[in-house]
Amino acid sequence: MTSAGVLVRRARTADVPDILTLIHPLVEQNILLGKQLVQLYESVQEFVVAVDDGTVVGCGALHPLWADLGEVRTIAVADAQRGQGIGGAILDKLETHARDLGLNRLFCLTFEVDFFTGRGFVEVPEAVVEPPVFDEMSRSFDEGVAEFLDLARVKQNTLGNTRMLKNLPVS
């Protein structure tokens, strides 16, 4: 259950500095990958934010990877608001956006296995795309795609993370 008054909405460019502030401690702890301010502005349309009394207290992003597959990225909740269901509300909103885009599978690379398991994700050690799709996706310049594909050049970014997948129910 989210705390009363928390609204999860699409992020706006004005939210980007708050997103950076939210994710910075998690980047410092090597839980999230760091993003430059310019990267956050370039991908702001992928983000949702949780707002409580005008303050951004959480964020998360959905990045389409392929025709049927998206990645949940950069879920973060302010320390003072953890445990109030805000992360779950953010994930719910991202799943709604995924369905709106026609995606039926969501991937995440995470240390927060219990959170994602509780939301229907399962660990997937093997590749989740066919070889021709893998070949196409490997041409992407996006580091997140490289991490999804488990390419050798990004292994240092993925150490200790768990690869998880969720099949979205058809609506």
PDB file of C-alpha atoms in Angstrom:
ATOM      1  CA  MET A   1       0.000   0.000   0.000  1.00  0.00           C
ATOM      2  CA  THR A   2       1.414   3.381  -0.909  1.00  0.00           C
ATOM      3  CA  SER A   3       1.315   6.204   1.536  1.00  0.00           C
ATOM      4  CA  ALA A   4      -1.641   8.554   1.147  1.00  0.00           C
ATOM      5  CA  GLY A   5      -1.131  11.314  -1.362  1.00  0.00           C
ATOM      6  CA  VAL A   6       1.601   9.631  -3.431  1.00  0.00           C
ATOM      7  CA  LEU A   7       0.993   9.986  -7.158  1.00  0.00           C
ATOM      8  CA  VAL A   8       2.893   7.987  -9.791  1.00  0.00           C
ATOM      9  CA  ARG A   9       3.018   9.854 -13.103  1.00  0.00           C
ATOM     10  CA  ARG A  10       5.127  10.224 -16.217  1.00  0.00           C
ATOM     11  CA  ALA A  11       8.350  12.097 -15.558  1.00  0.00           C
ATOM     12  CA  ARG A  12       8.893  15.604 -16.872  1.00  0.00           C
ATOM     13  CA  THR A  13      12.140  17.312 -17.717  1.00  0.00           C
ATOM     14  CA  ALA A  14      11.797  19.353 -14.511  1.00  0.00           C
ATOM     15  CA  ASP A  15      11.987  16.034 -12.572  1.00  0.00           C
ATOM     16  CA  VAL A  16      15.391  15.037 -13.953  1.00  0.00           C
ATOM     17  CA  PRO A  17      17.502  16.718 -11.230  1.00  0.00           C
ATOM     18  CA  ASP A  18      15.360  14.964  -8.591  1.00  0.00           C
ATOM     19  CA  ILE A  19      15.786  11.618 -10.380  1.00  0.00           C
ATOM     20  CA  LEU A  20      19.547  12.146 -10.370  1.00  0.00           C
ATOM     21  CA  THR A  21      19.436  12.929  -6.642  1.00  0.00           C
ATOM     22  CA  LEU A  22      17.393   9.766  -5.969  1.00  0.00           C
ATOM     23  CA  ILE A  23      19.646   7.414  -7.886  1.00  0.00           C
ATOM     24  CA  HIS A  24      22.996   8.914  -6.831  1.00  0.00           C
ATOM     25  CA  PRO A  25      23.259   7.035  -3.485  1.00  0.00           C
ATOM     26  CA  LEU A  26      22.408   3.758  -5.235  1.00  0.00           C
ATOM     27  CA  VAL A  27      25.054   4.435  -7.876  1.00  0.00           C
ATOM     28  CA  GLU A  28      27.590   5.128  -5.095  1.00  0.00           C
ATOM     29  CA  GLN A  29      26.706   1.727  -3.581  1.00  0.00           C
ATOM     30  CA  ASN A  30      27.079   0.033  -7.001  1.00  0.00           C
ATOM     31  CA  ILE A  31      23.416  -0.985  -6.939  1.00  0.00           C
ATOM     32  CA  LEU A  32      22.424   1.065 -10.006  1.00  0.00           C
ATOM     33  CA  LEU A  33      24.459   2.071 -13.009  1.00  0.00           C
ATOM     34  CA  GLY A  34      25.376   5.730 -13.067  1.00  0.00           C
ATOM     35  CA  LYS A  35      23.782   7.976 -15.632  1.00  0.00           C
ATOM     36  CA  GLN A  36      24.978  11.339 -16.792  1.00  0.00           C
ATOM     37  CA  LEU A  37      22.533  14.216 -16.562  1.00  0.00           C
ATOM     38  CA  VAL A  38      22.335  14.343 -20.362  1.00  0.00           C
ATOM     39  CA  GLN A  39      21.385  10.640 -20.459  1.00  0.00           C
ATOM     40  CA  LEU A  40      18.544  11.245 -18.027  1.00  0.00           C
ATOM     41  CA  TYR A  41      17.203  14.120 -20.116  1.00  0.00           C
ATOM     42  CA  GLU A  42      17.486  11.989 -23.275  1.00  0.00           C
ATOM     43  CA  SER A  43      15.516   9.165 -21.662  1.00  0.00           C
ATOM     44  CA  VAL A  44      13.056  11.161 -19.525  1.00  0.00           C
ATOM     45  CA  GLN A  45      10.145   9.826 -21.612  1.00  0.00           C
ATOM     46  CA  GLU A  46      10.943   6.322 -20.282  1.00  0.00           C
ATOM     47  CA  PHE A  47      10.620   7.396 -16.629  1.00  0.00           C
ATOM     48  CA  VAL A  48       7.787   7.627 -14.173  1.00  0.00           C
ATOM     49  CA  VAL A  49       8.115   9.370 -10.833  1.00  0.00           C
ATOM     50  CA  ALA A  50       6.335   8.997  -7.510  1.00  0.00           C
ATOM     51  CA  VAL A  51       5.456  12.387  -6.080  1.00  0.00           C
ATOM     52  CA  ASP A  52       4.458  13.029  -2.466  1.00  0.00           C
ATOM     53  CA  ASP A  53       3.295  16.539  -1.593  1.00  0.00           C
ATOM     54  CA  GLY A  54       5.175  17.985  -4.564  1.00  0.00           C
ATOM     55  CA  THR A  55       8.424  16.093  -3.846  1.00  0.00           C
ATOM     56  CA  VAL A  56       9.766  13.340  -6.089  1.00  0.00           C
ATOM     57  CA  VAL A  57      10.239  10.341  -3.778  1.00  0.00           C
ATOM     58  CA  GLY A  58      10.669   7.549  -6.329  1.00  0.00           C
ATOM     59  CA  CYS A  59      11.394   6.797  -9.962  1.00  0.00           C
ATOM     60  CA  GLY A  60      11.623   3.985 -12.461  1.00  0.00           C
ATOM     61  CA  ALA A  61      12.021   3.534 -16.198  1.00  0.00           C
ATOM     62  CA  LEU A  62      10.808   1.220 -18.940  1.00  0.00           C
ATOM     63  CA  HIS A  63      13.110   0.733 -21.904  1.00  0.00           C
ATOM     64  CA  PRO A  64      11.778  -1.256 -24.883  1.00  0.00           C
ATOM     65  CA  LEU A  65      14.350  -3.819 -26.012  1.00  0.00           C
ATOM     66  CA  TRP A  66      12.476  -5.603 -28.792  1.00  0.00           C
ATOM     67  CA  ALA A  67       8.992  -6.038 -30.251  1.00  0.00           C
ATOM     68  CA  ASP A  68       7.705  -7.984 -27.245  1.00  0.00           C
ATOM     69  CA  LEU A  69      10.334  -7.267 -24.607  1.00  0.00           C
ATOM     70  CA  GLY A  70      11.122  -4.329 -22.338  1.00  0.00           C
ATOM     71  CA  GLU A  71      13.521  -3.696 -19.504  1.00  0.00           C
ATOM     72  CA  VAL A  72      12.595  -2.217 -16.146  1.00  0.00           C
ATOM     73  CA  ARG A  73      15.404   0.146 -15.190  1.00  0.00           C
ATOM     74  CA  THR A  74      16.444   2.520 -12.456  1.00  0.00           C
ATOM     75  CA  ILE A  75      13.775   1.872  -9.821  1.00  0.00           C
ATOM     76  CA  ALA A  76      14.666   3.959  -6.777  1.00  0.00           C
ATOM     77  CA  VAL A  77      12.726   5.146  -3.734  1.00  0.00           C
ATOM     78  CA  ALA A  78      13.898   7.727  -1.193  1.00  0.00           C
ATOM     79  CA  ASP A  79      15.132   6.121   2.025  1.00  0.00           C
ATOM     80  CA  ALA A  80      12.446   7.797   4.157  1.00  0.00           C
ATOM     81  CA  GLN A  81       9.659   6.353   1.957  1.00  0.00           C
ATOM     82  CA  ARG A  82      10.890   2.771   1.577  1.00  0.00           C
ATOM     83  CA  GLY A  83       8.545   0.047   2.702  1.00  0.00           C
ATOM     84  CA  GLN A  84       5.408   2.031   1.858  1.00  0.00           C
ATOM     85  CA  GLY A  85       4.632   0.330  -1.456  1.00  0.00           C
ATOM     86  CA  ILE A  86       6.016   3.102  -3.637  1.00  0.00           C
ATOM     87  CA  GLY A  87       8.386   0.797  -5.533  1.00  0.00           C
ATOM     88  CA  GLY A  88       5.482  -1.545  -6.254  1.00  0.00           C
ATOM     89  CA  ALA A  89       3.323   1.344  -7.457  1.00  0.00           C
ATOM     90  CA  ILE A  90       6.126   2.465  -9.770  1.00  0.00           C
ATOM     91  CA  LEU A  91       6.475  -1.066 -11.165  1.00  0.00           C
ATOM     92  CA  ASP A  92       2.696  -1.296 -11.649  1.00  0.00           C
ATOM     93  CA  LYS A  93       2.748   1.920 -13.697  1.00  0.00           C
ATOM     94  CA  LEU A  94       5.685   0.652 -15.779  1.00  0.00           C
ATOM     95  CA  GLU A  95       3.831  -2.603 -16.450  1.00  0.00           C
ATOM     96  CA  THR A  96       0.806  -0.616 -17.627  1.00  0.00           C
ATOM     97  CA  HIS A  97       3.050   1.351 -20.004  1.00  0.00           C
ATOM     98  CA  ALA A  98       4.603  -1.912 -21.213  1.00  0.00           C
ATOM     99  CA  ARG A  99       1.184  -3.338 -22.064  1.00  0.00           C
ATOM    100  CA  ASP A 100       0.230  -0.071 -23.805  1.00  0.00           C
ATOM    101  CA  LEU A 101       3.338  -0.468 -25.979  1.00  0.00           C
ATOM    102  CA  GLY A 102       2.429  -4.074 -26.816  1.00  0.00           C
ATOM    103  CA  LEU A 103       5.195  -5.640 -24.731  1.00  0.00           C
ATOM    104  CA  ASN A 104       4.416  -8.964 -23.090  1.00  0.00           C
ATOM    105  CA  ARG A 105       7.703  -9.672 -21.309  1.00  0.00           C
ATOM    106  CA  LEU A 106       9.704  -7.550 -18.885  1.00  0.00           C
ATOM    107  CA  PHE A 107      13.342  -8.067 -18.010  1.00  0.00           C
ATOM    108  CA  CYS A 108      15.349  -6.668 -15.127  1.00  0.00           C
ATOM    109  CA  LEU A 109      18.908  -7.021 -13.905  1.00  0.00           C
ATOM    110  CA  THR A 110      18.792  -6.553 -10.148  1.00  0.00           C
ATOM    111  CA  PHE A 111      20.151  -7.060  -6.663  1.00  0.00           C
ATOM    112  CA  GLU A 112      16.576  -6.739  -5.313  1.00  0.00           C
ATOM    113  CA  VAL A 113      15.577 -10.332  -6.076  1.00  0.00           C
ATOM    114  CA  ASP A 114      12.941 -10.598  -3.328  1.00  0.00           C
ATOM    115  CA  PHE A 115      11.150  -7.441  -4.498  1.00  0.00           C
ATOM    116  CA  PHE A 116      10.946  -8.628  -8.100  1.00  0.00           C
ATOM    117  CA  THR A 117      10.129 -12.240  -7.186  1.00  0.00           C
ATOM    118  CA  GLY A 118       7.221 -10.931  -5.132  1.00  0.00           C
ATOM    119  CA  ARG A 119       6.023  -9.069  -8.228  1.00  0.00           C
ATOM    120  CA  GLY A 120       6.020 -12.159 -10.495  1.00  0.00           C
ATOM    121  CA  PHE A 121       9.540 -12.088 -11.940  1.00  0.00           C
ATOM    122  CA  VAL A 122      11.597 -15.293 -12.128  1.00  0.00           C
ATOM    123  CA  GLU A 123      15.318 -15.799 -12.478  1.00  0.00           C
ATOM    124  CA  VAL A 124      16.486 -16.533 -16.024  1.00  0.00           C
ATOM    125  CA  PRO A 125      20.096 -17.648 -16.435  1.00  0.00           C
ATOM    126  CA  GLU A 126      19.688 -18.465 -20.121  1.00  0.00           C
ATOM    127  CA  ALA A 127      19.208 -16.188 -23.102  1.00  0.00           C
ATOM    128  CA  VAL A 128      15.621 -15.016 -23.527  1.00  0.00           C
ATOM    129  CA  VAL A 129      15.776 -14.109 -27.213  1.00  0.00           C
ATOM    130  CA  GLU A 130      16.373 -16.202 -30.300  1.00  0.00           C
ATOM    131  CA  PRO A 131      19.818 -16.043 -32.018  1.00  0.00           C
ATOM    132  CA  PRO A 132      18.655 -13.780 -34.916  1.00  0.00           C
ATOM    133  CA  VAL A 133      17.161 -11.293 -32.424  1.00  0.00           C
ATOM    134  CA  PHE A 134      20.337 -11.497 -30.318  1.00  0.00           C
ATOM    135  CA  ASP A 135      22.379 -10.606 -33.414  1.00  0.00           C
ATOM    136  CA  GLU A 136      20.167  -7.595 -34.162  1.00  0.00           C
ATOM    137  CA  MET A 137      20.135  -6.401 -30.546  1.00  0.00           C
ATOM    138  CA  SER A 138      23.921  -6.717 -30.248  1.00  0.00           C
ATOM    139  CA  ARG A 139      24.199  -3.797 -32.707  1.00  0.00           C
ATOM    140  CA  SER A 140      22.645  -1.429 -30.152  1.00  0.00           C
ATOM    141  CA  PHE A 141      24.817   1.273 -28.592  1.00  0.00           C
ATOM    142  CA  ASP A 142      22.764   1.130 -25.373  1.00  0.00           C
ATOM    143  CA  GLU A 143      24.773  -0.274 -22.451  1.00  0.00           C
ATOM    144  CA  GLY A 144      21.590  -1.659 -20.913  1.00  0.00           C
ATOM    145  CA  VAL A 145      20.986  -3.752 -24.012  1.00  0.00           C
ATOM    146  CA  ALA A 146      24.561  -5.041 -23.774  1.00  0.00           C
ATOM    147  CA  GLU A 147      23.912  -5.972 -20.147  1.00  0.00           C
ATOM    148  CA  PHE A 148      20.676  -7.718 -21.111  1.00  0.00           C
ATOM    149  CA  LEU A 149      22.562  -9.730 -23.725  1.00  0.00           C
ATOM    150  CA  ASP A 150      25.261 -10.493 -21.125  1.00  0.00           C
ATOM    151  CA  LEU A 151      28.021  -9.316 -23.449  1.00  0.00           C
ATOM    152  CA  ALA A 152      31.585  -9.713 -22.166  1.00  0.00           C
ATOM    153  CA  ARG A 153      32.330  -5.966 -22.402  1.00  0.00           C
ATOM    154  CA  VAL A 154      29.800  -5.172 -19.647  1.00  0.00           C
ATOM    155  CA  LYS A 155      30.465  -8.096 -17.287  1.00  0.00           C
ATOM    156  CA  GLN A 156      31.942  -5.747 -14.651  1.00  0.00           C
ATOM    157  CA  ASN A 157      28.592  -3.916 -14.523  1.00  0.00           C
ATOM    158  CA  THR A 158      26.552  -7.066 -13.985  1.00  0.00           C
ATOM    159  CA  LEU A 159      28.545  -8.919 -11.337  1.00  0.00           C
ATOM    160  CA  GLY A 160      26.286 -10.059  -8.529  1.00  0.00           C
ATOM    161  CA  ASN A 161      23.088  -9.032 -10.313  1.00  0.00           C
ATOM    162  CA  THR A 162      20.303 -11.484 -11.018  1.00  0.00           C
ATOM    163  CA  ARG A 163      18.696 -11.651 -14.453  1.00  0.00           C
ATOM    164  CA  MET A 164      14.914 -11.828 -14.063  1.00  0.00           C
ATOM    165  CA  LEU A 165      11.957 -11.997 -16.421  1.00  0.00           C
ATOM    166  CA  LYS A 166       8.208 -11.584 -16.100  1.00  0.00           C
ATOM    167  CA  ASN A 167       5.578 -12.619 -18.618  1.00  0.00           C
ATOM    168  CA  LEU A 168       2.818 -10.031 -18.522  1.00  0.00           C
ATOM    169  CA  PRO A 169      -0.730 -11.352 -18.487  1.00  0.00           C
ATOM    170  CA  VAL A 170      -2.618 -10.706 -21.695  1.00  0.00           C
ATOM    171  CA  SER A 171      -5.368  -8.157 -21.114  1.00  0.00           C
TER     172      SER A 171
END
